[in-house]
Short mmCIF file of C-alpha atoms in Angstrom, two decimals:
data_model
loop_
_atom_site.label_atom_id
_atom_site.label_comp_id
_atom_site.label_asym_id
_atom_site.label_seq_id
_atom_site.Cartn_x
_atom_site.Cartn_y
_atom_site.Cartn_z
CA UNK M 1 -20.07 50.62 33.86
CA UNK M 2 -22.98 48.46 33.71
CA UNK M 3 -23.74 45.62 31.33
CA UNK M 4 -26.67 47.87 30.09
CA UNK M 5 -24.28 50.71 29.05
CA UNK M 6 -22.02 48.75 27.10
CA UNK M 7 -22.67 47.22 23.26
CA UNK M 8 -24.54 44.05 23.31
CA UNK M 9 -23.18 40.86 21.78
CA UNK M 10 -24.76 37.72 21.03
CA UNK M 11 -22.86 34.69 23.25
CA UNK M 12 -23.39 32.07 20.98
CA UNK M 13 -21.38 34.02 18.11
CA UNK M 14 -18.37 34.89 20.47
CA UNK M 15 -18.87 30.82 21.59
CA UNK M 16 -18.31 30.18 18.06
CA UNK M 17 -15.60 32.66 17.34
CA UNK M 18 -13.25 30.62 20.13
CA UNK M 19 -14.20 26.88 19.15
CA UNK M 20 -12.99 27.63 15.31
CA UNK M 21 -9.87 29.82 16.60
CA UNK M 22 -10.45 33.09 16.22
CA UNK M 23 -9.81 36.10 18.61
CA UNK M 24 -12.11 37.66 20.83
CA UNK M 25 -12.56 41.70 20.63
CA UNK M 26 -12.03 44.14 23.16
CA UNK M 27 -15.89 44.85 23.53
CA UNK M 28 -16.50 41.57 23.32
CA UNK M 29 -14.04 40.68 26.11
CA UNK M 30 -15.68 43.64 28.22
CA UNK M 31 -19.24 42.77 27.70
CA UNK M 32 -18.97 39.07 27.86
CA UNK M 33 -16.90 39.09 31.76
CA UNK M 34 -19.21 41.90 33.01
CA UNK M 35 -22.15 39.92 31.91
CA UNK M 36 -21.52 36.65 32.89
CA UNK M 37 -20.20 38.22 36.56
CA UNK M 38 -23.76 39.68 36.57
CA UNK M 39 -25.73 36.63 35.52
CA UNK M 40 -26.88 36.97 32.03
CA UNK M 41 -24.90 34.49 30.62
CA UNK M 42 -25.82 31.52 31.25
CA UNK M 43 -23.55 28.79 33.27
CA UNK M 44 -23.62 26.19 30.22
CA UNK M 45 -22.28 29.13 27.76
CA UNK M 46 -19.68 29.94 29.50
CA UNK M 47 -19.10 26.07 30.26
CA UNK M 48 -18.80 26.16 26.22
CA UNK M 49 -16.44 29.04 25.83
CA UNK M 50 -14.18 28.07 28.77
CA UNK M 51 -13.62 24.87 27.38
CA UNK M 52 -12.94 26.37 24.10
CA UNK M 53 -10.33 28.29 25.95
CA UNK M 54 -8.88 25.17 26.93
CA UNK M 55 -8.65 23.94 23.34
CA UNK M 56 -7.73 27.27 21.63
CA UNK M 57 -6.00 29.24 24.44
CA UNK M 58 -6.47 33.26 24.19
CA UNK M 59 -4.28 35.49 22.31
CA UNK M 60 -1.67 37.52 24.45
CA UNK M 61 -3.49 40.51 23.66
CA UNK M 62 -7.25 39.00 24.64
CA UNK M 63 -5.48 37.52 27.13
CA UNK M 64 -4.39 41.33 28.35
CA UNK M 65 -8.30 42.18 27.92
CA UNK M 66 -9.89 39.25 29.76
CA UNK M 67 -7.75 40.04 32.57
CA UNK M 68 -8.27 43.64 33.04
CA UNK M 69 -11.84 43.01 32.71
CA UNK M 70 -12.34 40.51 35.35
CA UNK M 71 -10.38 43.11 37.41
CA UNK M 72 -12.68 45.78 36.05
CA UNK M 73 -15.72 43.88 37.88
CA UNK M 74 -14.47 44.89 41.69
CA UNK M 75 -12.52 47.06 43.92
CA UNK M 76 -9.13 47.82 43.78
CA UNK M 77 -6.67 48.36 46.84
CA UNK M 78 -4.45 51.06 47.06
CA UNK M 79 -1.94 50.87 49.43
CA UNK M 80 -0.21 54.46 48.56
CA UNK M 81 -0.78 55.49 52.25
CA UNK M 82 1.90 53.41 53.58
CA UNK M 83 4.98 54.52 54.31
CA UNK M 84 6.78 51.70 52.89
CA UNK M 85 6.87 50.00 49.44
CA UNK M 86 4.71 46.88 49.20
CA UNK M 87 5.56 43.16 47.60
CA UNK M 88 3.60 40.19 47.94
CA UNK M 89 4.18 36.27 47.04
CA UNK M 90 1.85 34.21 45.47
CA UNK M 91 2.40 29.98 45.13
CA UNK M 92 0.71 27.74 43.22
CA UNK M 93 0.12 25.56 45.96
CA UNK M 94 2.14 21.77 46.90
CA UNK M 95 2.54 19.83 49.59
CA UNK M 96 4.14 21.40 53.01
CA UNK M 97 4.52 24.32 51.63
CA UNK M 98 4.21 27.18 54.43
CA UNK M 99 6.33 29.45 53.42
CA UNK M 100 4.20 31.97 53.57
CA UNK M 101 3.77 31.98 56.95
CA UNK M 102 7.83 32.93 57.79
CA UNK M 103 7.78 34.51 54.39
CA UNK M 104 5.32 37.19 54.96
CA UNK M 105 7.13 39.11 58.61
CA UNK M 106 10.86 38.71 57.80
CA UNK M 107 9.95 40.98 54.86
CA UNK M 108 7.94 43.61 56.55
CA UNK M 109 11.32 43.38 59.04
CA UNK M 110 12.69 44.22 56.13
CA UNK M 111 10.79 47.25 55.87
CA UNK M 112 8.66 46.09 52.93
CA UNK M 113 5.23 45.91 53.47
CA UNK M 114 3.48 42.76 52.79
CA UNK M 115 -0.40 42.27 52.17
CA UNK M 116 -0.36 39.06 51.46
CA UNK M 117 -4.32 37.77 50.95
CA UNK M 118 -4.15 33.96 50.70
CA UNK M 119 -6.42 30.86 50.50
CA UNK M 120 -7.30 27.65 51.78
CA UNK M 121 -6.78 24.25 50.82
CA UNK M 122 -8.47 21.62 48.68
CA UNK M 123 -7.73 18.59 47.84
CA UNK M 124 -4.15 17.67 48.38
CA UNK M 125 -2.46 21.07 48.43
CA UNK M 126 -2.78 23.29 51.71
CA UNK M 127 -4.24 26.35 52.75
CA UNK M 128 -2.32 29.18 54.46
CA UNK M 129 -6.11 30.36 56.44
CA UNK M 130 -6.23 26.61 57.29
CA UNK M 131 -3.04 26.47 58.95
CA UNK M 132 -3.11 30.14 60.47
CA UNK M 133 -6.84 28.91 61.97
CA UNK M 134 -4.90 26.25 64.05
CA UNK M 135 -4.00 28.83 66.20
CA UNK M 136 -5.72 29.68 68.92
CA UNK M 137 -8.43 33.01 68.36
CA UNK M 138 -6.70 33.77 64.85
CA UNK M 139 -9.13 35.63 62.34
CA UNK M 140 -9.18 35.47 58.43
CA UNK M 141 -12.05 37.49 58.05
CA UNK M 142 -10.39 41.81 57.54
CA UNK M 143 -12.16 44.81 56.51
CA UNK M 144 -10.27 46.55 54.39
CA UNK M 145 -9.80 49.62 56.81
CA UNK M 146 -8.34 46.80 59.66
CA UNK M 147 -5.91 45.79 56.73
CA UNK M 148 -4.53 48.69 55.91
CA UNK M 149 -4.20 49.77 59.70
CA UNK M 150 -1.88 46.49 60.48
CA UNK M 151 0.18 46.95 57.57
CA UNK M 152 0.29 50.47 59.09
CA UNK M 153 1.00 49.49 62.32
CA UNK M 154 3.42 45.58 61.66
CA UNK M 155 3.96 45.90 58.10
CA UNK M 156 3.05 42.53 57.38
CA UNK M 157 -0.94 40.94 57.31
CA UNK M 158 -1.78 37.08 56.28
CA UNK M 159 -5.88 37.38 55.84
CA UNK M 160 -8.56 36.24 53.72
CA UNK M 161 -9.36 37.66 49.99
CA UNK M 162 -12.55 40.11 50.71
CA UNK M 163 -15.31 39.34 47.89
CA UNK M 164 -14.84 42.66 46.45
CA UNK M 165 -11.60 41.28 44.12
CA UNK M 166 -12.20 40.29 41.10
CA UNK M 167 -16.14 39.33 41.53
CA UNK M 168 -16.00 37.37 38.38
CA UNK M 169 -13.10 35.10 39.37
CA UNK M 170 -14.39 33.61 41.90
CA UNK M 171 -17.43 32.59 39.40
CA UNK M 172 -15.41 31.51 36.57
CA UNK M 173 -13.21 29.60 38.66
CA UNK M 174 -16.31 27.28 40.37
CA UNK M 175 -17.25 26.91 36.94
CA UNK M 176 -13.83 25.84 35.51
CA UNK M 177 -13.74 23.48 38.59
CA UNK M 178 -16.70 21.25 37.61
CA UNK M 179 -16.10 21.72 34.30
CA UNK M 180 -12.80 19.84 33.28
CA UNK M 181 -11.06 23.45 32.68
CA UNK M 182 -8.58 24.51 35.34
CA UNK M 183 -5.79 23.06 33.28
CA UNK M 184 -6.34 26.23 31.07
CA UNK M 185 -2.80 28.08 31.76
CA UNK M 186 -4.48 31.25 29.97
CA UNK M 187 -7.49 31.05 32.50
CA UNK M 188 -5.55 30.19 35.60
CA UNK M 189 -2.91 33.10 34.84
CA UNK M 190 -6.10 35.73 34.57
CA UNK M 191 -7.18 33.85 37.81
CA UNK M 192 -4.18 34.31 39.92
CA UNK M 193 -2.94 37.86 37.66
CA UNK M 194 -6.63 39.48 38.13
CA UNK M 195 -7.03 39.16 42.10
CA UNK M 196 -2.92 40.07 42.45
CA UNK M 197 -3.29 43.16 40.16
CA UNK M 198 -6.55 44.31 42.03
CA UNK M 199 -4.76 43.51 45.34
CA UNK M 200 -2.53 47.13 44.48
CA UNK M 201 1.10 45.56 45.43
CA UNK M 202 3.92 47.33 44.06
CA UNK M 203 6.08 44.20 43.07
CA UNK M 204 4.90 40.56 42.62
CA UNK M 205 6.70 37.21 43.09
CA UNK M 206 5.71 34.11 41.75
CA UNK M 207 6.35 30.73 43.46
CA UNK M 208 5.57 28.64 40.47
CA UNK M 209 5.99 24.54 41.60
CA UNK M 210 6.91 21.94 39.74
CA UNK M 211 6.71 18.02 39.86
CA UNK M 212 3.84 15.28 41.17
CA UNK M 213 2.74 17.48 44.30
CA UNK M 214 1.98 20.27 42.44
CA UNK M 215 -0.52 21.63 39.72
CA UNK M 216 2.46 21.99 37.03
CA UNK M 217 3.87 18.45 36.43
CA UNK M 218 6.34 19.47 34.01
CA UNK M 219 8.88 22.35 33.70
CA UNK M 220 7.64 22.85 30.83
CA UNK M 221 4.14 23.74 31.60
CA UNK M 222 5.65 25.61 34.80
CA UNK M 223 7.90 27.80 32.86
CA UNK M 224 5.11 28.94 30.07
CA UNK M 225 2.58 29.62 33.58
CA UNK M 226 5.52 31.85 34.71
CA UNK M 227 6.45 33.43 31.41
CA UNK M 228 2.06 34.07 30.83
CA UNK M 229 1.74 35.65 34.38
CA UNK M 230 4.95 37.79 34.48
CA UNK M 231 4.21 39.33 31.19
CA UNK M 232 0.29 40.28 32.45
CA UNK M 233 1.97 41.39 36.23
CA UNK M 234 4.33 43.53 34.07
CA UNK M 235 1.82 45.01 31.43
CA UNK M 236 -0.01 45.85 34.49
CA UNK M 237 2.54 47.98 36.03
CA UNK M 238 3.55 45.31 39.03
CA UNK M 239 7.24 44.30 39.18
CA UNK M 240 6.88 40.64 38.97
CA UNK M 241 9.34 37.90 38.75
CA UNK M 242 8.72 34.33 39.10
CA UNK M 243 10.74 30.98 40.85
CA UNK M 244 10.06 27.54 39.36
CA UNK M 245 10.47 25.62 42.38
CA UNK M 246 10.40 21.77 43.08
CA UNK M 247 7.39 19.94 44.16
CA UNK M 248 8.35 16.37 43.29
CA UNK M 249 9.52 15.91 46.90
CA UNK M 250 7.38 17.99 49.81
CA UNK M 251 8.61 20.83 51.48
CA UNK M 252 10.35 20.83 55.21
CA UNK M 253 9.08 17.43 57.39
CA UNK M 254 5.51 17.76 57.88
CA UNK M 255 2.13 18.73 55.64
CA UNK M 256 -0.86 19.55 58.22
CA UNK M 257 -2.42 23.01 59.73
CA UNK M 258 -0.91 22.78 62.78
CA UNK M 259 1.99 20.66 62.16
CA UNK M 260 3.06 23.39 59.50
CA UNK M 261 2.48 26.66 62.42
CA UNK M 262 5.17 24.73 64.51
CA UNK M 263 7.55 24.10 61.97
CA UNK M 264 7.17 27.72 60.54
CA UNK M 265 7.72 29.13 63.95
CA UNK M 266 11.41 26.86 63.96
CA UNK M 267 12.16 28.80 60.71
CA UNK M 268 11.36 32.33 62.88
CA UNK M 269 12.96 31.36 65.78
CA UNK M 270 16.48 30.33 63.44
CA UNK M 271 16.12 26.68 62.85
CA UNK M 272 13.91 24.65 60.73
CA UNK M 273 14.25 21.91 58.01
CA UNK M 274 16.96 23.44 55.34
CA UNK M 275 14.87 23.66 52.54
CA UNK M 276 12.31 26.24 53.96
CA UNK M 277 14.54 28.08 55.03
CA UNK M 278 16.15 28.37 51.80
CA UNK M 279 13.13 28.65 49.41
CA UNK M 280 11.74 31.48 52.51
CA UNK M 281 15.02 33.45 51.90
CA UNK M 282 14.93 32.92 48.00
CA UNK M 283 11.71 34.44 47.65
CA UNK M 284 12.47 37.38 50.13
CA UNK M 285 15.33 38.37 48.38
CA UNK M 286 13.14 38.21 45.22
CA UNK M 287 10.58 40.74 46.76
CA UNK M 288 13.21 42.51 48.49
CA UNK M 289 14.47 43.71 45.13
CA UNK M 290 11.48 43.72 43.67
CA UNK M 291 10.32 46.61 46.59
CA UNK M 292 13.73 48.62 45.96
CA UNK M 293 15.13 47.16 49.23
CA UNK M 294 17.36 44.78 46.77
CA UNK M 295 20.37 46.00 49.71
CA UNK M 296 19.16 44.02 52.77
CA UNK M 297 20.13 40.65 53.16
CA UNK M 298 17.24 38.54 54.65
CA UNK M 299 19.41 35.90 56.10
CA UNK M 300 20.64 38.78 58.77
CA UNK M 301 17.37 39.76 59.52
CA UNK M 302 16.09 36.47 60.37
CA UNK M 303 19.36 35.67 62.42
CA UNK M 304 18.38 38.86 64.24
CA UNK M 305 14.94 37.57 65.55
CA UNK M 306 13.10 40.59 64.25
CA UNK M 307 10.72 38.52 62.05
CA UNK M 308 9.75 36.14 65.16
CA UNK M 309 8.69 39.77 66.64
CA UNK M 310 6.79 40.81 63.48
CA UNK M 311 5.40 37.12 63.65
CA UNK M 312 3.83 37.41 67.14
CA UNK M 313 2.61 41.18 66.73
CA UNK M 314 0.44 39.84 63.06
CA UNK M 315 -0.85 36.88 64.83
CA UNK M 316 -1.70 38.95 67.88
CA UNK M 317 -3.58 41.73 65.55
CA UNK M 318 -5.66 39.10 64.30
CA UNK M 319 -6.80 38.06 67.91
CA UNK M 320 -4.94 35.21 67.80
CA UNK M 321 -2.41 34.44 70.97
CA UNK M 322 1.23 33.65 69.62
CA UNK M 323 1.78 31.58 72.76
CA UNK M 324 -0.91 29.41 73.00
CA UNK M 325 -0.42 25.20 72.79
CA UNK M 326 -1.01 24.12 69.36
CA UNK M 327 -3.70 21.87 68.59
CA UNK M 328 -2.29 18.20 68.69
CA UNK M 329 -3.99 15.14 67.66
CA UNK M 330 -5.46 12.53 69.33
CA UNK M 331 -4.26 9.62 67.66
CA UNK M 332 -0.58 8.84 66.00
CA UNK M 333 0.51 6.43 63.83
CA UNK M 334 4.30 5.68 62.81
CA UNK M 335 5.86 3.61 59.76
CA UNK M 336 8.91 2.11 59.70
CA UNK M 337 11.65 1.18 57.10
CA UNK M 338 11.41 -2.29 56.06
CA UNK M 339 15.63 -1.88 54.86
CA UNK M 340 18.76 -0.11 55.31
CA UNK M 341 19.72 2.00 52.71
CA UNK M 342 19.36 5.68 51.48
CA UNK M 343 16.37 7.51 51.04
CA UNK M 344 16.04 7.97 47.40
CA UNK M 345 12.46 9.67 46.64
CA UNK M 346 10.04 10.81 48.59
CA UNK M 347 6.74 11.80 46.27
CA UNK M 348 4.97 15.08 47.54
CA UNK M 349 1.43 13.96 45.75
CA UNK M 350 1.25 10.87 48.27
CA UNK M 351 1.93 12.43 50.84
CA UNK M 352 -0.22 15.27 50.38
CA UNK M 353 -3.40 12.93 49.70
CA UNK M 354 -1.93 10.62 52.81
CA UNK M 355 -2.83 14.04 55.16
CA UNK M 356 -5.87 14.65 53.37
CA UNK M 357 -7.33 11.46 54.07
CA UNK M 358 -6.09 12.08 57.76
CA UNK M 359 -8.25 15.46 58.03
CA UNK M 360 -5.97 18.41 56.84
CA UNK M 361 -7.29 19.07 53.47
CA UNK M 362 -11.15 18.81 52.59
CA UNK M 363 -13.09 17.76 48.88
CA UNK M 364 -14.94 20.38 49.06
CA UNK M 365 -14.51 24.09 50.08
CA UNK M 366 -17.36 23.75 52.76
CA UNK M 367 -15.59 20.64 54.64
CA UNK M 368 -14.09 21.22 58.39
CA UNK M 369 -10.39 20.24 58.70
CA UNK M 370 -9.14 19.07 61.39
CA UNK M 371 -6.16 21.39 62.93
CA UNK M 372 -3.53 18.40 63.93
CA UNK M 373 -4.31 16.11 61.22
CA UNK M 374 -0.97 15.74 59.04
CA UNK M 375 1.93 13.63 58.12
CA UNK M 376 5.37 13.95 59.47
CA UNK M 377 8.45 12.71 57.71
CA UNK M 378 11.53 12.05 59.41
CA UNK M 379 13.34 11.37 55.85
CA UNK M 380 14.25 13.02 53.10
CA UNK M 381 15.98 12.28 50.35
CA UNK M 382 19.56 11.61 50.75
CA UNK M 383 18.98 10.36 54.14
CA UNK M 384 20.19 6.92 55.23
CA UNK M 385 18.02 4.51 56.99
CA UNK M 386 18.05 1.70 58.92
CA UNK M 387 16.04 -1.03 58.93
CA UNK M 388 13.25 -0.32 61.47
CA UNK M 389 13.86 3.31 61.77
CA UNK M 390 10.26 5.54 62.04
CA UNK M 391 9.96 7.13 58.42
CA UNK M 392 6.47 8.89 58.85
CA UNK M 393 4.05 9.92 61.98
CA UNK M 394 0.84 9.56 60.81
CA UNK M 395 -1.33 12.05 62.83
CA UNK M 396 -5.63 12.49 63.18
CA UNK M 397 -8.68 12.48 65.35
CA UNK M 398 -9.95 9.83 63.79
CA UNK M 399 -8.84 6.07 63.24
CA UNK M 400 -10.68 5.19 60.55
CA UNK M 401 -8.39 7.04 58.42
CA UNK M 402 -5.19 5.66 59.09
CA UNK M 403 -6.07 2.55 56.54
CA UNK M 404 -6.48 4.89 53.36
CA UNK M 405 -3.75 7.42 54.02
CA UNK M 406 -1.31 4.12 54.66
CA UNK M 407 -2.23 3.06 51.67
CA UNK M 408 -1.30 6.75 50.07
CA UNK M 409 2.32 6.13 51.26
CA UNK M 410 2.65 2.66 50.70
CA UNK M 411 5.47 3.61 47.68
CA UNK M 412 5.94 7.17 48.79
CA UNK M 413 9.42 6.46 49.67
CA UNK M 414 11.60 4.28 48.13
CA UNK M 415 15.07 3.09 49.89
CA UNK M 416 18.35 2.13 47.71
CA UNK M 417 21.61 1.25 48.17
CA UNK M 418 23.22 4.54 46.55
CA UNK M 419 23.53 8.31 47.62
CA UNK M 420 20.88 10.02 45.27
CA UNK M 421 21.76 12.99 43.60
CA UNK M 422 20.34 16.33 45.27
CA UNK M 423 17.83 18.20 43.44
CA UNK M 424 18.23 21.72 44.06
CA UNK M 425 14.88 23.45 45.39
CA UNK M 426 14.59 26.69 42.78
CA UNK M 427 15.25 25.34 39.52
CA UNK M 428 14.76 28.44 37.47
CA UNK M 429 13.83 32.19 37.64
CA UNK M 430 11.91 34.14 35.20
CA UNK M 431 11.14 37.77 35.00
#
């Protein structure tokens, strides 16, 4: 349906209607997404009503509407071909967090199919195209016809979004992002809800962080993200269930493209830091019941190596070569303890803007990265350290940014005399 075909509303009034609280029709809802996705709104109006949003949030049932209609302006994937039920995982985004990239083939060894169409980073957080484009020949870019033929074929595909989802998302959200508005949980749920819904997965799991590394601070604000995106997954038709995870301390020991392919590929080939590991098997149990396939135990599955051969048979059907040398970088840079003691925090935001400075990340979605830029840490906490023990590996291709990124971690991790108590890493599930 075009703009033209549809009742015509005046932008200013439904500007108005938001700033002094008051719900937004259906038709209004309809004709205001289609238009501004086909430029007749104007950016500064719908500067105005997003950050009336913001102020005034949406109304569970315009909430329903805004999100349907930003689906409304694309495609929508069907994945009813495949001989297997589909689930999918969607995160929020923190620091180290690649757990998409073990994640994604020991559930299609489960025999769940898994079309998962991610991102990449900016800012501190990482991007799961970032890190799969440290390896060697590895394409992002799918039609939708190559998609469907290795979920076909593997039963498991990590590639980029095509343009055809949700048009008017990826509009709104540039706007929102120079606009002081992202913090809107109404407009980020329709954000994440509308390209998830058009992606045509059968059952949904959310990986909603919590703490300094990650978008959420509180568990408050995490929990009523969850709660908003469930509910519009579920009026949708998509089994969805969320985890509030924690993102006050990063995940496994390193946050960087390549850094986080090699640790990934531990997890595959049955080792790994212990806290991928368990969030990967968490969430695969999650989507595992979520597909119907609630039965299989993951743990067995990755024990039997079947996921590292899913693994290499995805990378290899995006022309990339699952046995080629990572990219490493040129220069290294380690920091010691200054005391004995026990590691007592470690804080994922520093560390994630201590590897952006380094390379991994960009400002803006049309810088490079550089593939070994990162941070390793060789504590975590609990840990106990000794005076003069290496506590981070600084890693990039460029000098110069060792000074700013040391200064990121200058307090990252603080030492004391007494155990710390262990925080678990899912603190809650909803759905």
């Amino acid at each position: 349906m075009n703009t033209s075909d549809m009742a015509r509303f005046d932008t200013v009034d439904l500007i108005r209607a938001k700033r002094d609280g008051d719900a937004l029709t259906d038709p209004q809802i309809d004709w205001l997404i289609r238009a501004y996705t086909a430029g007749q709104i104007a950016d500064e109006q719908m500067s105005a009503l997003a950050m009336a949003i913001f102020f005034n949030g949406l109304e569970p049932r315009e909430l329903r509407r805004w999100t349907a209609a930003m689906i409304d302006t694309g495609e929508r994937l069907n994945f009813a071909s495949l001989g297997r039920p589909t689930a999918d995982k969607h995160s929020t985004g923190g620091v180290g967090d690649k757990i998409t990239l073990p994640l994604a083939p020991l559930v299609a060894a489960c025999g769940v199919a898994v079309p998962q169409l991610s991102g990449r980073g900016l800012g501190h957080t990482g991007g799961t195209l970032d890190k799969l484009e440290s390896i060697p020949g590895w394409q992002a870019a799918l039609t939708n016809e190559r998609m469907l033929a290795i979920l076909d074929q593997i039963g498991a595909v990590i590639c980029a979004a095509g343009t055809g989802l949700a048009p008017a998302d990826k509009k709104l959200y540039a706007l929102r992002d120079v606009t002081g508005t992202v913090e809107s949980i109404p407009l980020i749920a329709s954000s994440i809800m509308s390209k998830k819904i058009a992606e045509g997965t059968g059952a949904l799991v959310l990986d909603v962080k919590v703490g300094s590394g990650a978008f959420m601070k509180t568990t408050e604000q995490a929990a009523e993200l969850a709660r908003t995106m469930v509910g519009l997954g579920t009026d949708a038709g998509v089994r969805t269930t969320a985890l509030l995870t924690d993102m006050a301390t990063p995940l496994g020991r390193t946050a960087g493209n390549a850094l986080e392919v090699r640790e990934s590929v531990e997890v595959l080939a049955g080792g790994g830091p212990a806290d991928v590991v368990e969030l990967t098997l968490a969430l695969a149990r999650e989507m595992l019941a979520g597909a119907g396939r609630g039965d299989i135990d993951p743990a067995d599955v990755l024990a039997s190596g079947k996921a590292m051969d899913v693994w290499r048979a995805m990378i290899t059907a995006q022309s990339g070569d699952p046995d080629a040398a990572l990219p490493v970088a040129s220069h290294t840079e380690v920091v010691r303890a200054d005391r004995d003691g026990y590691a007592q925090t470690l804080d994922a935001l520093s560390v994630g803007l201590a590897a952006w400075r380094l390379g991994a990340g960009r400002a803006r979605k049309e810088d490079p990265v550089q593939a070994g830029a990162g941070v390793e840490w060789h504590v975590r906490p609990g840990d106990a350290v000794r005076r003069g023990d290496p506590v981070f590996t600084l890693h990039t291709d460029t000098p110069v940014r060792f000074e700013p990124a040391l200064a990121d971690l200058a307090d990252a991790l603080t030492i004391g005399d007494e155990l710390p108590a262990a925080t678990p890493v899912v603190l809650a599930r909803i759905g």
